[in-house]
């Protein structure tokens, strides 16, 4: 579907839903039903250039071995900035992303129109991977419980680390940045306009924003999948930087971020902003982890900060533990 006024562009996919009499209703009443919104690519992976301090090799304490290491990273012995290539810089476009919603059990029908569906989806529960869990929320006692208000369903116990697996077709999968699949937890919601928003004769670009739901769970996401999982078996950093080219994150970075998110219950990445649009995602993400007892073996990643606007990364920081 394409709406020219606010440039909304998405594909709608129904699972166990059918259109009857102008309304979207459940096909099989006894089975779950889903609506999946497929969105255009949300991230661009762009070639980056090394910017060095002038005369870095003349700084006291900068050894020959360190100079050799910087040469591997694209700078010469004098610490010069990497020269700008003669041809246009290469880039890679991420795949399409999707956000999935589970229809409520009491769904009677939604009018089959784009505006009506967008309005309804703002209140539907998110359908996410089983590994996309929130950080534990603080427990608050607000009364005595003698009998459950609803039948209790026993769920299998969770085991950490969580499995590394691709989200199912009816589960949310946001590719941000390139080759890194993020997913929010099910207690959050997406907020967006059902109709184009106009002010003073101008119409704003359609976006959907990740917001906190009715619970106390914080707004967060987990990296649940990357095709580069396991690529950090080698510690040849120079090789990772060159594949396919130097950019904001390497295959090894993506693997270590995913491993961190799946390894422990406190692995989620804090979301200060996450908005998806036809022009790409705008995001402000912050992941903070320790490297002490309980950290994945060989994973020395302590923090990840990622900022992007309309799909283009403009600030990425990865902090690794070091030794003196």
Coordinates of C-alpha atoms in Angstrom, one line a residue:
X1 CA 0.0 0.0 0.0
X2 CA 1.2 3.5 -0.8
X3 CA -0.4 6.7 0.5
X4 CA 1.0 9.7 -1.4
X5 CA 0.1 12.4 1.1
X6 CA 2.5 11.3 3.9
X7 CA 4.5 8.8 1.8
X8 CA 3.3 5.8 3.8
X9 CA 4.6 2.7 2.1
X10 CA 4.0 -0.8 3.5
X11 CA 2.8 -4.3 2.6
X12 CA 0.0 -5.8 4.7
X13 CA 0.0 -9.6 5.4
X14 CA -2.9 -11.4 7.1
X15 CA -2.6 -14.7 8.9
X16 CA -5.8 -16.5 9.9
X17 CA -7.7 -13.4 8.9
X18 CA -10.2 -13.0 6.1
X19 CA -12.1 -10.0 4.7
X20 CA -15.9 -10.5 5.0
X21 CA -18.5 -7.8 4.3
X22 CA -15.9 -5.0 4.3
X23 CA -14.4 -6.1 7.6
X24 CA -11.3 -8.1 8.6
X25 CA -12.3 -11.0 10.8
X26 CA -10.8 -14.2 12.2
X27 CA -11.0 -17.2 9.9
X28 CA -10.6 -19.9 12.4
X29 CA -12.0 -18.8 15.8
X30 CA -9.9 -21.3 17.8
X31 CA -6.5 -20.2 16.4
X32 CA -4.3 -17.1 16.8
X33 CA -4.4 -14.5 14.1
X34 CA -1.8 -11.9 13.0
X35 CA -1.4 -8.8 11.0
X36 CA 2.2 -8.2 9.7
X37 CA 3.3 -4.8 8.4
X38 CA 6.3 -5.1 6.0
X39 CA 8.2 -1.8 5.8
X40 CA 10.9 -0.7 3.3
X41 CA 14.6 -1.0 4.2
X42 CA 15.3 0.9 7.4
X43 CA 19.1 1.2 7.3
X44 CA 21.9 2.0 5.0
X45 CA 25.4 0.6 5.6
X46 CA 27.8 3.2 4.2
X47 CA 31.6 3.2 3.7
X48 CA 33.4 5.0 6.4
X49 CA 36.8 6.7 6.3
X50 CA 39.4 6.7 9.1
X51 CA 39.9 10.2 10.6
X52 CA 43.2 10.3 12.5
X53 CA 44.7 13.0 14.7
X54 CA 47.6 14.8 13.0
X55 CA 51.1 13.5 13.5
X56 CA 49.8 10.7 15.8
X57 CA 53.0 8.7 15.6
X58 CA 55.0 11.6 17.1
X59 CA 53.0 11.5 20.3
X60 CA 55.1 10.3 23.2
X61 CA 54.5 6.7 24.0
X62 CA 53.1 5.8 20.6
X63 CA 55.2 2.7 19.7
X64 CA 56.1 1.2 16.4
X65 CA 53.8 -1.8 17.0
X66 CA 50.9 0.6 17.5
X67 CA 51.8 2.4 14.3
X68 CA 51.8 -0.9 12.4
X69 CA 48.4 -1.6 13.8
X70 CA 47.0 1.7 12.6
X71 CA 48.4 1.0 9.2
X72 CA 46.3 -2.1 9.1
X73 CA 43.3 0.1 10.0
X74 CA 43.8 2.3 6.9
X75 CA 46.3 5.0 8.1
X76 CA 50.0 5.3 7.4
X77 CA 52.9 5.7 9.9
X78 CA 52.4 9.4 10.2
X79 CA 48.8 8.9 11.3
X80 CA 47.2 10.6 8.3
X81 CA 43.5 10.5 7.6
X82 CA 42.4 7.9 5.1
X83 CA 42.2 9.6 1.6
X84 CA 38.9 10.0 0.0
X85 CA 38.5 7.4 -2.9
X86 CA 38.0 8.8 -6.4
X87 CA 34.8 6.9 -7.0
X88 CA 31.5 7.2 -5.1
X89 CA 31.6 5.5 -1.7
X90 CA 30.0 2.0 -1.6
X91 CA 26.9 1.3 0.5
X92 CA 24.6 -1.6 1.3
X93 CA 20.8 -1.4 1.8
X94 CA 19.2 -3.5 4.5
X95 CA 16.3 -5.9 3.7
X96 CA 12.7 -5.1 4.5
X97 CA 11.7 -5.0 8.1
X98 CA 8.4 -6.2 9.6
X99 CA 6.4 -5.5 12.7
X100 CA 3.8 -8.1 13.7
X101 CA 0.7 -7.8 15.8
X102 CA -1.5 -10.5 17.4
X103 CA -5.2 -10.1 17.1
X104 CA -7.1 -9.9 20.4
X105 CA -9.2 -13.0 21.4
X106 CA -12.4 -10.9 21.3
X107 CA -11.8 -9.5 17.9
X108 CA -15.2 -9.0 16.2
X109 CA -13.9 -7.3 13.1
X110 CA -12.0 -4.3 11.8
X111 CA -13.2 -2.2 8.9
X112 CA -11.1 -3.1 5.9
X113 CA -9.4 0.2 5.2
X114 CA -5.8 1.4 5.8
X115 CA -6.8 4.0 8.4
X116 CA -9.0 1.6 10.4
X117 CA -6.3 -1.0 10.5
X118 CA -3.6 1.4 11.5
X119 CA -5.9 2.7 14.3
X120 CA -6.7 -0.8 15.6
X121 CA -3.1 -2.0 15.5
X122 CA -2.0 0.7 18.0
X123 CA -3.7 -1.3 20.7
X124 CA -2.8 -4.8 19.7
X125 CA -0.2 -6.9 21.4
X126 CA 3.1 -7.3 19.5
X127 CA 4.1 -10.6 18.1
X128 CA 7.8 -11.1 18.8
X129 CA 10.4 -13.8 19.0
X130 CA 10.5 -16.0 22.1
X131 CA 14.0 -14.7 22.7
X132 CA 13.0 -11.0 22.7
X133 CA 12.4 -10.6 26.5
X134 CA 12.2 -7.5 28.6
X135 CA 14.6 -6.8 31.5
X136 CA 13.0 -7.9 34.8
X137 CA 10.6 -5.3 36.1
X138 CA 10.6 -4.3 39.7
X139 CA 7.9 -6.2 41.7
X140 CA 5.2 -4.1 43.4
X141 CA 2.8 -5.6 45.9
X142 CA -0.6 -3.9 45.4
X143 CA -2.9 -6.4 47.2
X144 CA -3.4 -9.9 48.5
X145 CA -4.1 -12.7 46.0
X146 CA -6.2 -15.7 47.0
X147 CA -7.4 -16.9 43.6
X148 CA -6.2 -16.1 40.1
X149 CA -8.4 -13.8 38.0
X150 CA -7.8 -16.0 34.9
X151 CA -6.7 -19.6 34.3
X152 CA -3.0 -20.0 34.8
X153 CA -1.0 -21.4 31.9
X154 CA 2.3 -23.0 32.8
X155 CA 5.2 -22.0 30.5
X156 CA 8.4 -23.9 30.1
X157 CA 11.3 -22.4 32.1
X158 CA 13.7 -20.1 30.3
X159 CA 17.3 -21.2 29.8
X160 CA 20.1 -18.8 29.3
X161 CA 21.8 -18.2 26.9
X162 CA 18.7 -17.9 24.7
X163 CA 18.8 -19.7 21.4
X164 CA 20.1 -17.8 18.3
X165 CA 17.3 -18.2 15.7
X166 CA 15.5 -16.2 13.0
X167 CA 12.2 -14.7 14.0
X168 CA 9.2 -16.6 12.5
X169 CA 7.2 -15.0 9.6
X170 CA 4.6 -13.8 12.1
X171 CA 7.1 -12.2 14.5
X172 CA 8.7 -8.8 14.4
X173 CA 12.1 -8.4 12.8
X174 CA 13.7 -5.0 12.3
X175 CA 17.0 -4.9 10.4
X176 CA 18.8 -2.1 12.1
X177 CA 21.7 -1.6 11.4
X178 CA 22.5 -3.8 8.3
X179 CA 22.5 -7.5 9.0
X180 CA 21.4 -7.1 12.7
X181 CA 17.9 -8.1 13.5
X182 CA 16.3 -6.3 16.4
X183 CA 13.0 -7.0 18.2
X184 CA 11.1 -5.3 21.0
X185 CA 9.4 -7.2 23.7
X186 CA 5.7 -8.0 23.6
X187 CA 4.7 -5.4 26.3
X188 CA 5.5 -2.4 24.1
X189 CA 3.3 -0.8 21.5
X190 CA 3.7 1.1 18.2
X191 CA 2.1 4.5 17.9
X192 CA 1.4 6.2 14.5
X193 CA -1.1 8.3 12.8
X194 CA -4.0 6.6 11.1
X195 CA -4.6 9.6 8.8
X196 CA -2.0 12.0 7.3
X197 CA -1.1 14.7 9.8
X198 CA -1.3 18.2 8.2
X199 CA -0.3 21.6 9.7
X200 CA -0.2 24.9 7.8
X201 CA -0.6 23.1 4.5
X202 CA 2.2 20.7 5.1
X203 CA 1.9 17.0 5.7
X204 CA 4.4 15.2 8.0
X205 CA 6.1 12.0 7.0
X206 CA 4.4 8.9 8.3
X207 CA 6.3 7.2 11.1
X208 CA 5.5 4.6 13.8
X209 CA 7.2 5.0 17.1
X210 CA 8.0 2.3 19.7
X211 CA 6.5 3.4 23.1
X212 CA 5.9 1.9 26.5
X213 CA 2.7 -0.1 27.0
X214 CA 0.5 -0.3 30.1
X215 CA 3.1 -2.3 32.1
X216 CA 6.2 -1.1 34.0
X217 CA 8.6 -2.7 31.6
X218 CA 11.1 -0.4 30.1
X219 CA 11.3 0.4 26.4
X220 CA 14.0 -1.9 25.1
X221 CA 15.0 -4.2 22.2
X222 CA 17.2 -7.2 21.8
X223 CA 19.4 -8.2 18.9
X224 CA 17.9 -11.7 18.3
X225 CA 19.6 -12.7 15.1
X226 CA 22.5 -11.9 12.7
X227 CA 23.7 -14.0 9.8
X228 CA 27.2 -13.1 11.1
X229 CA 26.7 -15.2 14.3
X230 CA 30.0 -17.0 15.0
X231 CA 32.1 -14.8 12.8
X232 CA 34.2 -13.7 15.8
X233 CA 36.0 -17.0 15.9
X234 CA 38.9 -15.2 14.3
X235 CA 40.4 -12.1 15.9
X236 CA 41.8 -10.7 12.7
X237 CA 40.3 -7.3 13.2
X238 CA 41.7 -5.9 9.9
X239 CA 40.0 -8.6 7.9
X240 CA 36.6 -7.8 9.6
X241 CA 37.1 -4.1 8.8
X242 CA 37.5 -4.8 5.1
X243 CA 34.4 -7.1 4.8
X244 CA 32.7 -5.8 2.7
X245 CA 34.3 -2.4 3.6
X246 CA 35.0 -0.2 6.6
X247 CA 31.7 1.0 8.1
X248 CA 30.1 1.7 11.4
X249 CA 30.0 -2.0 12.6
X250 CA 31.8 -5.1 11.5
X251 CA 30.6 -8.7 11.3
X252 CA 32.4 -9.3 14.6
X253 CA 30.6 -6.4 16.3
X254 CA 27.2 -7.6 15.2
X255 CA 28.0 -11.1 16.5
X256 CA 29.1 -9.8 19.9
X257 CA 26.1 -7.5 20.3
X258 CA 23.8 -10.4 19.5
X259 CA 25.6 -12.7 21.9
X260 CA 25.3 -10.1 24.7
X261 CA 21.6 -9.7 24.1
X262 CA 21.0 -13.5 24.2
X263 CA 23.3 -14.4 27.0
X264 CA 21.6 -13.0 30.0
X265 CA 18.3 -11.6 31.3
X266 CA 19.8 -8.1 31.6
X267 CA 20.9 -8.1 28.0
X268 CA 18.3 -5.8 26.4
X269 CA 19.3 -2.6 24.7
X270 CA 17.7 0.6 26.1
X271 CA 15.6 2.5 23.6
X272 CA 15.6 6.3 23.9
X273 CA 14.1 6.6 20.4
X274 CA 13.0 4.1 17.7
X275 CA 10.8 5.3 14.9
X276 CA 10.3 3.5 11.6
X277 CA 9.4 5.4 8.4
X278 CA 9.3 5.0 4.6
X279 CA 12.7 6.8 4.6
X280 CA 14.4 4.6 7.1
X281 CA 14.6 4.3 10.9
X282 CA 15.5 7.1 13.4
X283 CA 17.1 5.5 16.5
X284 CA 18.9 6.2 19.7
X285 CA 19.9 3.0 21.3
X286 CA 22.1 2.2 24.3
X287 CA 23.4 -1.2 25.4
X288 CA 25.5 -1.5 28.6
X289 CA 26.9 -4.8 29.8
X290 CA 29.6 -5.9 32.3
X291 CA 32.6 -8.2 31.5
X292 CA 32.9 -9.8 34.8
X293 CA 31.6 -13.1 36.1
X294 CA 28.7 -14.4 33.9
X295 CA 29.8 -12.7 30.7
X296 CA 30.1 -14.8 27.6
X297 CA 33.5 -16.4 27.2
X298 CA 35.7 -14.3 24.9
X299 CA 33.1 -11.5 24.6
X300 CA 34.7 -8.3 25.9
X301 CA 32.1 -5.9 24.6
X302 CA 31.0 -3.5 27.4
X303 CA 28.7 -1.0 25.6
X304 CA 27.1 -0.2 22.3
X305 CA 25.6 3.2 21.4
X306 CA 23.9 3.7 18.1
X307 CA 22.3 6.8 16.7
X308 CA 20.7 7.0 13.2
X309 CA 18.4 9.3 11.4
X310 CA 16.3 8.2 8.4
X311 CA 18.4 5.1 8.1
X312 CA 21.8 6.7 8.1
X313 CA 24.2 6.1 11.0
X314 CA 25.8 9.2 12.3
X315 CA 27.1 8.1 15.7
X316 CA 28.2 4.5 16.6
X317 CA 30.3 3.7 19.6
X318 CA 31.4 0.2 20.7
X319 CA 33.4 -0.1 23.9
X320 CA 35.6 -3.1 24.5
X321 CA 37.3 -4.0 27.8
X322 CA 41.1 -3.5 27.6
X323 CA 44.1 -4.5 29.8
X324 CA 47.0 -2.4 30.9

